[in-house]
PDB file of C-alpha atoms in Angstrom:
ATOM      1  CA  MET A 994      -9.062 -35.919  -6.956  1.00  0.00           C
ATOM      2  CA  SER A 995     -12.645 -35.067  -8.245  1.00  0.00           C
ATOM      3  CA  ARG A 996     -15.188 -37.561  -6.995  1.00  0.00           C
ATOM      4  CA  THR A 997     -17.019 -37.199 -10.354  1.00  0.00           C
ATOM      5  CA  SER A 998     -13.946 -37.914 -12.308  1.00  0.00           C
ATOM      6  CA  SER A 999     -13.007 -40.946 -10.133  1.00  0.00           C
ATOM      7  CA  THR A1000     -16.476 -42.559 -10.150  1.00  0.00           C
ATOM      8  CA  SER A1001     -18.221 -41.592 -13.524  1.00  0.00           C
ATOM      9  CA  ARG A1002     -14.981 -41.628 -15.690  1.00  0.00           C
ATOM     10  CA  PRO A1003     -12.512 -43.913 -13.837  1.00  0.00           C
ATOM     11  CA  SER A1004     -10.466 -44.607 -17.024  1.00  0.00           C
ATOM     12  CA  ARG A1005      -9.422 -40.890 -17.277  1.00  0.00           C
ATOM     13  CA  ILE A1006      -5.736 -40.061 -16.403  1.00  0.00           C
ATOM     14  CA  ALA A1007      -5.394 -38.582 -12.949  1.00  0.00           C
ATOM     15  CA  LEU A1008      -1.749 -38.417 -12.767  1.00  0.00           C
ATOM     16  CA  HIS A1009       1.286 -38.188 -15.120  1.00  0.00           C
ATOM     17  CA  CYS A1010       4.807 -38.565 -13.685  1.00  0.00           C
ATOM     18  CA  GLU A1011       8.442 -38.931 -14.686  1.00  0.00           C
ATOM     19  CA  ASP A1012      11.208 -40.136 -12.445  1.00  0.00           C
ATOM     20  CA  ALA A1013      14.840 -38.950 -12.118  1.00  0.00           C
ATOM     21  CA  GLN A1014      15.801 -41.490 -14.882  1.00  0.00           C
ATOM     22  CA  GLY A1015      13.298 -40.033 -17.404  1.00  0.00           C
ATOM     23  CA  VAL A1016      10.812 -43.072 -16.935  1.00  0.00           C
ATOM     24  CA  ARG A1017       7.300 -41.762 -17.453  1.00  0.00           C
ATOM     25  CA  ALA A1018       4.108 -43.222 -16.164  1.00  0.00           C
ATOM     26  CA  SER A1019       0.355 -42.314 -16.110  1.00  0.00           C
ATOM     27  CA  TYR A1020      -2.217 -43.394 -13.526  1.00  0.00           C
ATOM     28  CA  THR A1021      -6.024 -43.470 -14.101  1.00  0.00           C
ATOM     29  CA  TYR A1022      -8.362 -42.508 -11.386  1.00  0.00           C
ATOM     30  CA  ALA A1023      -9.431 -46.161 -11.050  1.00  0.00           C
ATOM     31  CA  ALA A1024      -5.691 -47.279 -10.695  1.00  0.00           C
ATOM     32  CA  LEU A1025      -4.997 -44.580  -8.012  1.00  0.00           C
ATOM     33  CA  GLN A1026      -8.198 -45.597  -6.161  1.00  0.00           C
ATOM     34  CA  ALA A1027      -7.450 -49.315  -6.304  1.00  0.00           C
ATOM     35  CA  ASP A1028      -3.943 -48.828  -5.020  1.00  0.00           C
ATOM     36  CA  ALA A1029      -5.228 -46.569  -2.186  1.00  0.00           C
ATOM     37  CA  ASN A1030      -7.827 -49.229  -1.350  1.00  0.00           C
ATOM     38  CA  ARG A1031      -4.976 -51.874  -1.185  1.00  0.00           C
ATOM     39  CA  LEU A1032      -2.872 -49.589   1.008  1.00  0.00           C
ATOM     40  CA  SER A1033      -5.893 -48.808   3.367  1.00  0.00           C
ATOM     41  CA  ASN A1034      -6.429 -52.476   3.775  1.00  0.00           C
ATOM     42  CA  ALA A1035      -2.727 -53.136   4.323  1.00  0.00           C
ATOM     43  CA  LEU A1036      -2.481 -50.430   6.955  1.00  0.00           C
ATOM     44  CA  ALA A1037      -5.705 -51.742   8.658  1.00  0.00           C
ATOM     45  CA  ALA A1038      -4.246 -55.253   8.613  1.00  0.00           C
ATOM     46  CA  LEU A1039      -1.159 -53.922  10.416  1.00  0.00           C
ATOM     47  CA  GLY A1040      -3.312 -52.561  13.062  1.00  0.00           C
ATOM     48  CA  VAL A1041      -3.495 -48.811  12.118  1.00  0.00           C
ATOM     49  CA  GLN A1042      -6.831 -47.312  13.229  1.00  0.00           C
ATOM     50  CA  ARG A1043      -8.870 -44.203  12.886  1.00  0.00           C
ATOM     51  CA  GLY A1044      -7.078 -41.283  14.518  1.00  0.00           C
ATOM     52  CA  ASP A1045      -3.599 -42.964  14.340  1.00  0.00           C
ATOM     53  CA  ARG A1046      -0.808 -40.855  12.935  1.00  0.00           C
ATOM     54  CA  VAL A1047       0.925 -42.171   9.915  1.00  0.00           C
ATOM     55  CA  ALA A1048       4.236 -40.387   8.833  1.00  0.00           C
ATOM     56  CA  LEU A1049       4.973 -39.979   5.239  1.00  0.00           C
ATOM     57  CA  VAL A1050       8.633 -39.458   4.469  1.00  0.00           C
ATOM     58  CA  LEU A1051       8.314 -39.479   0.662  1.00  0.00           C
ATOM     59  CA  PRO A1052       9.273 -37.054  -2.216  1.00  0.00           C
ATOM     60  CA  GLN A1053       6.684 -36.209  -4.901  1.00  0.00           C
ATOM     61  CA  ARG A1054       5.737 -39.390  -6.374  1.00  0.00           C
ATOM     62  CA  PRO A1055       2.639 -41.437  -7.194  1.00  0.00           C
ATOM     63  CA  GLU A1056       3.042 -43.405  -3.902  1.00  0.00           C
ATOM     64  CA  THR A1057       2.770 -40.068  -2.013  1.00  0.00           C
ATOM     65  CA  ALA A1058      -0.675 -39.359  -3.605  1.00  0.00           C
ATOM     66  CA  ILE A1059      -1.828 -42.860  -3.009  1.00  0.00           C
ATOM     67  CA  ALA A1060      -0.673 -42.879   0.630  1.00  0.00           C
ATOM     68  CA  HIS A1061      -2.630 -39.603   1.369  1.00  0.00           C
ATOM     69  CA  ILE A1062      -5.880 -41.032  -0.050  1.00  0.00           C
ATOM     70  CA  ALA A1063      -5.463 -44.356   1.800  1.00  0.00           C
ATOM     71  CA  ILE A1064      -4.813 -42.614   5.078  1.00  0.00           C
ATOM     72  CA  TYR A1065      -7.798 -40.177   4.792  1.00  0.00           C
ATOM     73  CA  GLN A1066     -10.189 -42.910   3.890  1.00  0.00           C
ATOM     74  CA  LEU A1067      -8.969 -44.972   6.713  1.00  0.00           C
ATOM     75  CA  GLY A1068      -9.772 -42.213   8.976  1.00  0.00           C
ATOM     76  CA  ALA A1069      -6.158 -41.910  10.120  1.00  0.00           C
ATOM     77  CA  VAL A1070      -3.945 -38.766  10.082  1.00  0.00           C
ATOM     78  CA  ALA A1071      -1.268 -38.178   7.465  1.00  0.00           C
ATOM     79  CA  MET A1072       2.006 -36.547   8.835  1.00  0.00           C
ATOM     80  CA  PRO A1073       4.178 -35.449   5.831  1.00  0.00           C
ATOM     81  CA  LEU A1074       7.865 -35.212   6.804  1.00  0.00           C
ATOM     82  CA  SER A1075      10.744 -33.915   4.671  1.00  0.00           C
ATOM     83  CA  LEU A1076      13.268 -36.157   3.220  1.00  0.00           C
ATOM     84  CA  LEU A1077      15.777 -33.635   4.231  1.00  0.00           C
ATOM     85  CA  PHE A1078      15.207 -34.157   7.872  1.00  0.00           C
ATOM     86  CA  GLY A1079      18.059 -35.854   9.781  1.00  0.00           C
ATOM     87  CA  PRO A1080      17.529 -38.361  12.502  1.00  0.00           C
ATOM     88  CA  GLU A1081      17.151 -35.846  15.315  1.00  0.00           C
ATOM     89  CA  ALA A1082      14.351 -33.931  13.472  1.00  0.00           C
ATOM     90  CA  LEU A1083      12.623 -37.198  12.443  1.00  0.00           C
ATOM     91  CA  GLU A1084      12.818 -38.545  16.045  1.00  0.00           C
ATOM     92  CA  TYR A1085      11.360 -35.473  17.668  1.00  0.00           C
ATOM     93  CA  ARG A1086       8.279 -35.427  15.349  1.00  0.00           C
ATOM     94  CA  LEU A1087       7.762 -39.211  15.407  1.00  0.00           C
ATOM     95  CA  GLN A1088       7.906 -39.169  19.166  1.00  0.00           C
ATOM     96  CA  ASP A1089       5.847 -35.946  19.683  1.00  0.00           C
ATOM     97  CA  SER A1090       3.033 -37.156  17.354  1.00  0.00           C
ATOM     98  CA  GLY A1091       2.905 -40.676  18.624  1.00  0.00           C
ATOM     99  CA  ALA A1092       3.048 -41.955  14.942  1.00  0.00           C
ATOM    100  CA  VAL A1093       2.290 -45.694  14.858  1.00  0.00           C
ATOM    101  CA  ALA A1094       3.372 -46.214  11.203  1.00  0.00           C
ATOM    102  CA  ALA A1095       5.549 -44.613   8.536  1.00  0.00           C
ATOM    103  CA  ILE A1096       5.649 -44.898   4.837  1.00  0.00           C
ATOM    104  CA  ILE A1097       9.159 -44.035   3.774  1.00  0.00           C
ATOM    105  CA  ASP A1098      11.358 -43.601   0.729  1.00  0.00           C
ATOM    106  CA  ALA A1099      14.356 -45.810   0.475  1.00  0.00           C
ATOM    107  CA  ALA A1100      16.563 -42.728   0.954  1.00  0.00           C
ATOM    108  CA  ALA A1101      15.091 -42.218   4.434  1.00  0.00           C
ATOM    109  CA  LEU A1102      15.837 -45.738   5.614  1.00  0.00           C
ATOM    110  CA  PRO A1103      19.145 -45.010   7.257  1.00  0.00           C
ATOM    111  CA  ALA A1104      17.815 -42.072   9.289  1.00  0.00           C
ATOM    112  CA  ILE A1105      14.705 -43.991  10.343  1.00  0.00           C
ATOM    113  CA  SER A1106      16.809 -47.063  11.244  1.00  0.00           C
ATOM    114  CA  ALA A1107      19.069 -44.876  13.398  1.00  0.00           C
ATOM    115  CA  ILE A1108      16.083 -43.583  15.606  1.00  0.00           C
ATOM    116  CA  ARG A1109      13.689 -46.477  15.376  1.00  0.00           C
ATOM    117  CA  ALA A1110      14.605 -47.749  18.946  1.00  0.00           C
ATOM    118  CA  HIS A1111      13.841 -44.331  20.371  1.00  0.00           C
ATOM    119  CA  CYS A1112      10.286 -44.216  18.911  1.00  0.00           C
ATOM    120  CA  PRO A1113       8.491 -46.922  20.786  1.00  0.00           C
ATOM    121  CA  GLU A1114       5.056 -46.173  19.321  1.00  0.00           C
ATOM    122  CA  LEU A1115       6.288 -46.493  15.679  1.00  0.00           C
ATOM    123  CA  HIS A1116       5.377 -50.203  15.202  1.00  0.00           C
ATOM    124  CA  TYR A1117       5.035 -50.426  11.329  1.00  0.00           C
ATOM    125  CA  LEU A1118       7.190 -49.295   8.359  1.00  0.00           C
ATOM    126  CA  ILE A1119       6.426 -49.625   4.757  1.00  0.00           C
ATOM    127  CA  ALA A1120       9.428 -48.857   2.512  1.00  0.00           C
ATOM    128  CA  VAL A1121       8.952 -47.535  -1.155  1.00  0.00           C
ATOM    129  CA  GLY A1122      11.714 -48.618  -3.432  1.00  0.00           C
ATOM    130  CA  GLU A1123      13.796 -51.001  -1.392  1.00  0.00           C
ATOM    131  CA  ARG A1124      13.641 -53.955   0.808  1.00  0.00           C
ATOM    132  CA  SER A1125      14.792 -53.439   4.515  1.00  0.00           C
ATOM    133  CA  SER A1126      14.850 -55.461   7.555  1.00  0.00           C
ATOM    134  CA  GLY A1127      12.089 -54.336   9.936  1.00  0.00           C
ATOM    135  CA  ALA A1128      10.126 -52.604   6.999  1.00  0.00           C
ATOM    136  CA  GLN A1129       7.480 -54.277   4.662  1.00  0.00           C
ATOM    137  CA  GLU A1130       8.169 -53.326   1.064  1.00  0.00           C
ATOM    138  CA  TRP A1131       5.453 -51.261  -0.667  1.00  0.00           C
ATOM    139  CA  SER A1132       4.726 -53.487  -3.607  1.00  0.00           C
ATOM    140  CA  GLU A1133       4.504 -56.578  -1.341  1.00  0.00           C
ATOM    141  CA  ALA A1134       2.199 -54.854   1.003  1.00  0.00           C
ATOM    142  CA  LEU A1135      -0.211 -53.806  -1.795  1.00  0.00           C
ATOM    143  CA  SER A1136      -0.169 -57.030  -3.684  1.00  0.00           C
ATOM    144  CA  ALA A1137      -1.338 -58.920  -0.548  1.00  0.00           C
ATOM    145  CA  ALA A1138      -4.236 -56.501   0.026  1.00  0.00           C
ATOM    146  CA  ALA A1139      -7.774 -56.253  -1.653  1.00  0.00           C
ATOM    147  CA  ASP A1140      -8.525 -53.544  -4.046  1.00  0.00           C
ATOM    148  CA  ARG A1141     -11.839 -52.647  -2.435  1.00  0.00           C
ATOM    149  CA  PHE A1142     -12.191 -50.744   0.830  1.00  0.00           C
ATOM    150  CA  GLU A1143     -15.103 -49.429   2.666  1.00  0.00           C
ATOM    151  CA  CYS A1144     -14.253 -45.850   3.638  1.00  0.00           C
ATOM    152  CA  VAL A1145     -14.601 -44.726   7.156  1.00  0.00           C
ATOM    153  CA  ASN A1146     -17.197 -42.006   7.707  1.00  0.00           C
ATOM    154  CA  THR A1147     -15.457 -38.867   8.809  1.00  0.00           C
ATOM    155  CA  ARG A1148     -16.675 -35.398   9.683  1.00  0.00           C
ATOM    156  CA  ALA A1149     -15.360 -32.136   8.186  1.00  0.00           C
ATOM    157  CA  SER A1150     -13.978 -31.385  11.646  1.00  0.00           C
ATOM    158  CA  ASP A1151     -12.187 -34.786  12.151  1.00  0.00           C
ATOM    159  CA  PRO A1152      -8.356 -34.532  11.995  1.00  0.00           C
ATOM    160  CA  ALA A1153      -6.733 -35.364   8.579  1.00  0.00           C
ATOM    161  CA  VAL A1154      -3.243 -33.820   8.411  1.00  0.00           C
ATOM    162  CA  LEU A1155      -0.679 -33.059  11.061  1.00  0.00           C
ATOM    163  CA  ILE A1156       2.013 -30.551   9.800  1.00  0.00           C
ATOM    164  CA  TYR A1157       4.849 -29.515  12.065  1.00  0.00           C
ATOM    165  CA  THR A1158       6.496 -26.075  12.133  1.00  0.00           C
ATOM    166  CA  SER A1159      10.138 -25.628  11.260  1.00  0.00           C
ATOM    167  CA  GLY A1160      11.385 -25.287  14.830  1.00  0.00           C
ATOM    168  CA  THR A1161      13.467 -22.301  14.169  1.00  0.00           C
ATOM    169  CA  THR A1162      12.171 -20.325  17.131  1.00  0.00           C
ATOM    170  CA  GLY A1163      11.764 -23.198  19.530  1.00  0.00           C
ATOM    171  CA  PRO A1164      10.772 -26.790  19.534  1.00  0.00           C
ATOM    172  CA  PRO A1165       8.633 -27.757  16.394  1.00  0.00           C
ATOM    173  CA  LYS A1166       4.931 -27.563  17.056  1.00  0.00           C
ATOM    174  CA  GLY A1167       2.371 -29.828  15.463  1.00  0.00           C
ATOM    175  CA  ALA A1168      -0.557 -28.128  13.521  1.00  0.00           C
ATOM    176  CA  LEU A1169      -3.516 -30.475  13.354  1.00  0.00           C
ATOM    177  CA  MET A1170      -5.810 -29.724  10.298  1.00  0.00           C
ATOM    178  CA  PRO A1171      -9.206 -31.125   9.693  1.00  0.00           C
ATOM    179  CA  HIS A1172     -10.633 -32.644   6.509  1.00  0.00           C
ATOM    180  CA  SER A1173     -12.372 -29.355   5.742  1.00  0.00           C
ATOM    181  CA  ALA A1174      -8.878 -27.751   5.360  1.00  0.00           C
ATOM    182  CA  LEU A1175      -8.207 -30.054   2.431  1.00  0.00           C
ATOM    183  CA  ILE A1176     -11.378 -28.634   0.661  1.00  0.00           C
ATOM    184  CA  GLY A1177     -10.176 -25.156   1.449  1.00  0.00           C
ATOM    185  CA  ASN A1178      -6.881 -25.813  -0.326  1.00  0.00           C
ATOM    186  CA  LEU A1179      -8.364 -27.700  -3.275  1.00  0.00           C
ATOM    187  CA  PRO A1180      -8.964 -24.425  -5.477  1.00  0.00           C
ATOM    188  CA  GLY A1181      -5.322 -23.689  -5.508  1.00  0.00           C
ATOM    189  CA  PHE A1182      -4.538 -27.019  -6.920  1.00  0.00           C
ATOM    190  CA  VAL A1183      -7.293 -26.812  -9.533  1.00  0.00           C
ATOM    191  CA  ALA A1184      -6.027 -23.460 -10.511  1.00  0.00           C
ATOM    192  CA  SER A1185      -2.402 -24.525 -10.814  1.00  0.00           C
ATOM    193  CA  GLN A1186      -3.200 -27.764 -12.671  1.00  0.00           C
ATOM    194  CA  ASN A1187      -6.203 -26.815 -14.811  1.00  0.00           C
ATOM    195  CA  TRP A1188      -5.762 -23.196 -15.573  1.00  0.00           C
ATOM    196  CA  PHE A1189      -1.913 -22.932 -16.033  1.00  0.00           C
ATOM    197  CA  PRO A1190      -0.587 -21.358 -18.216  1.00  0.00           C
TER     198      PRO A1190
END
């Protein structure tokens, strides 16, 4: 998300999406930022702090982009995990990282429920698309939170994303990437989104 686009032209469309049923939606920069602010406030109210790991078990959907923005501006660390992971793969990564929260798609609820007792540091769950015992529902979490948030000041060298290796040649290993890595990857997204075809 371009800072110029989000602040000087907040009504511009930042994201178009279409779900599996063909339902289409568009999000402006202002709407994305407001929802990210709400989620940052909701996570902070739960107790998520700077440096905490927050797992994301989500497909490509608007909530995923909102969650990344919210986690980064909170100073926490996003840890994307595949929806294809079974309970064992999720448990290893959640335990190893010490994740305190997870934002999960409804499809991941059975796997997370199966391992929750083995992940003592995983205190908070936010579920997208379905109510569940032990998890706060996404829209409820956002509706109860303010749409303004004072971003945590982070340095380029502060951790932003924790990505695990596949584990095919041994136990999965976490690769912790700083905020500066996001800037390094941005040209690839700009090229694919703005210059293709």
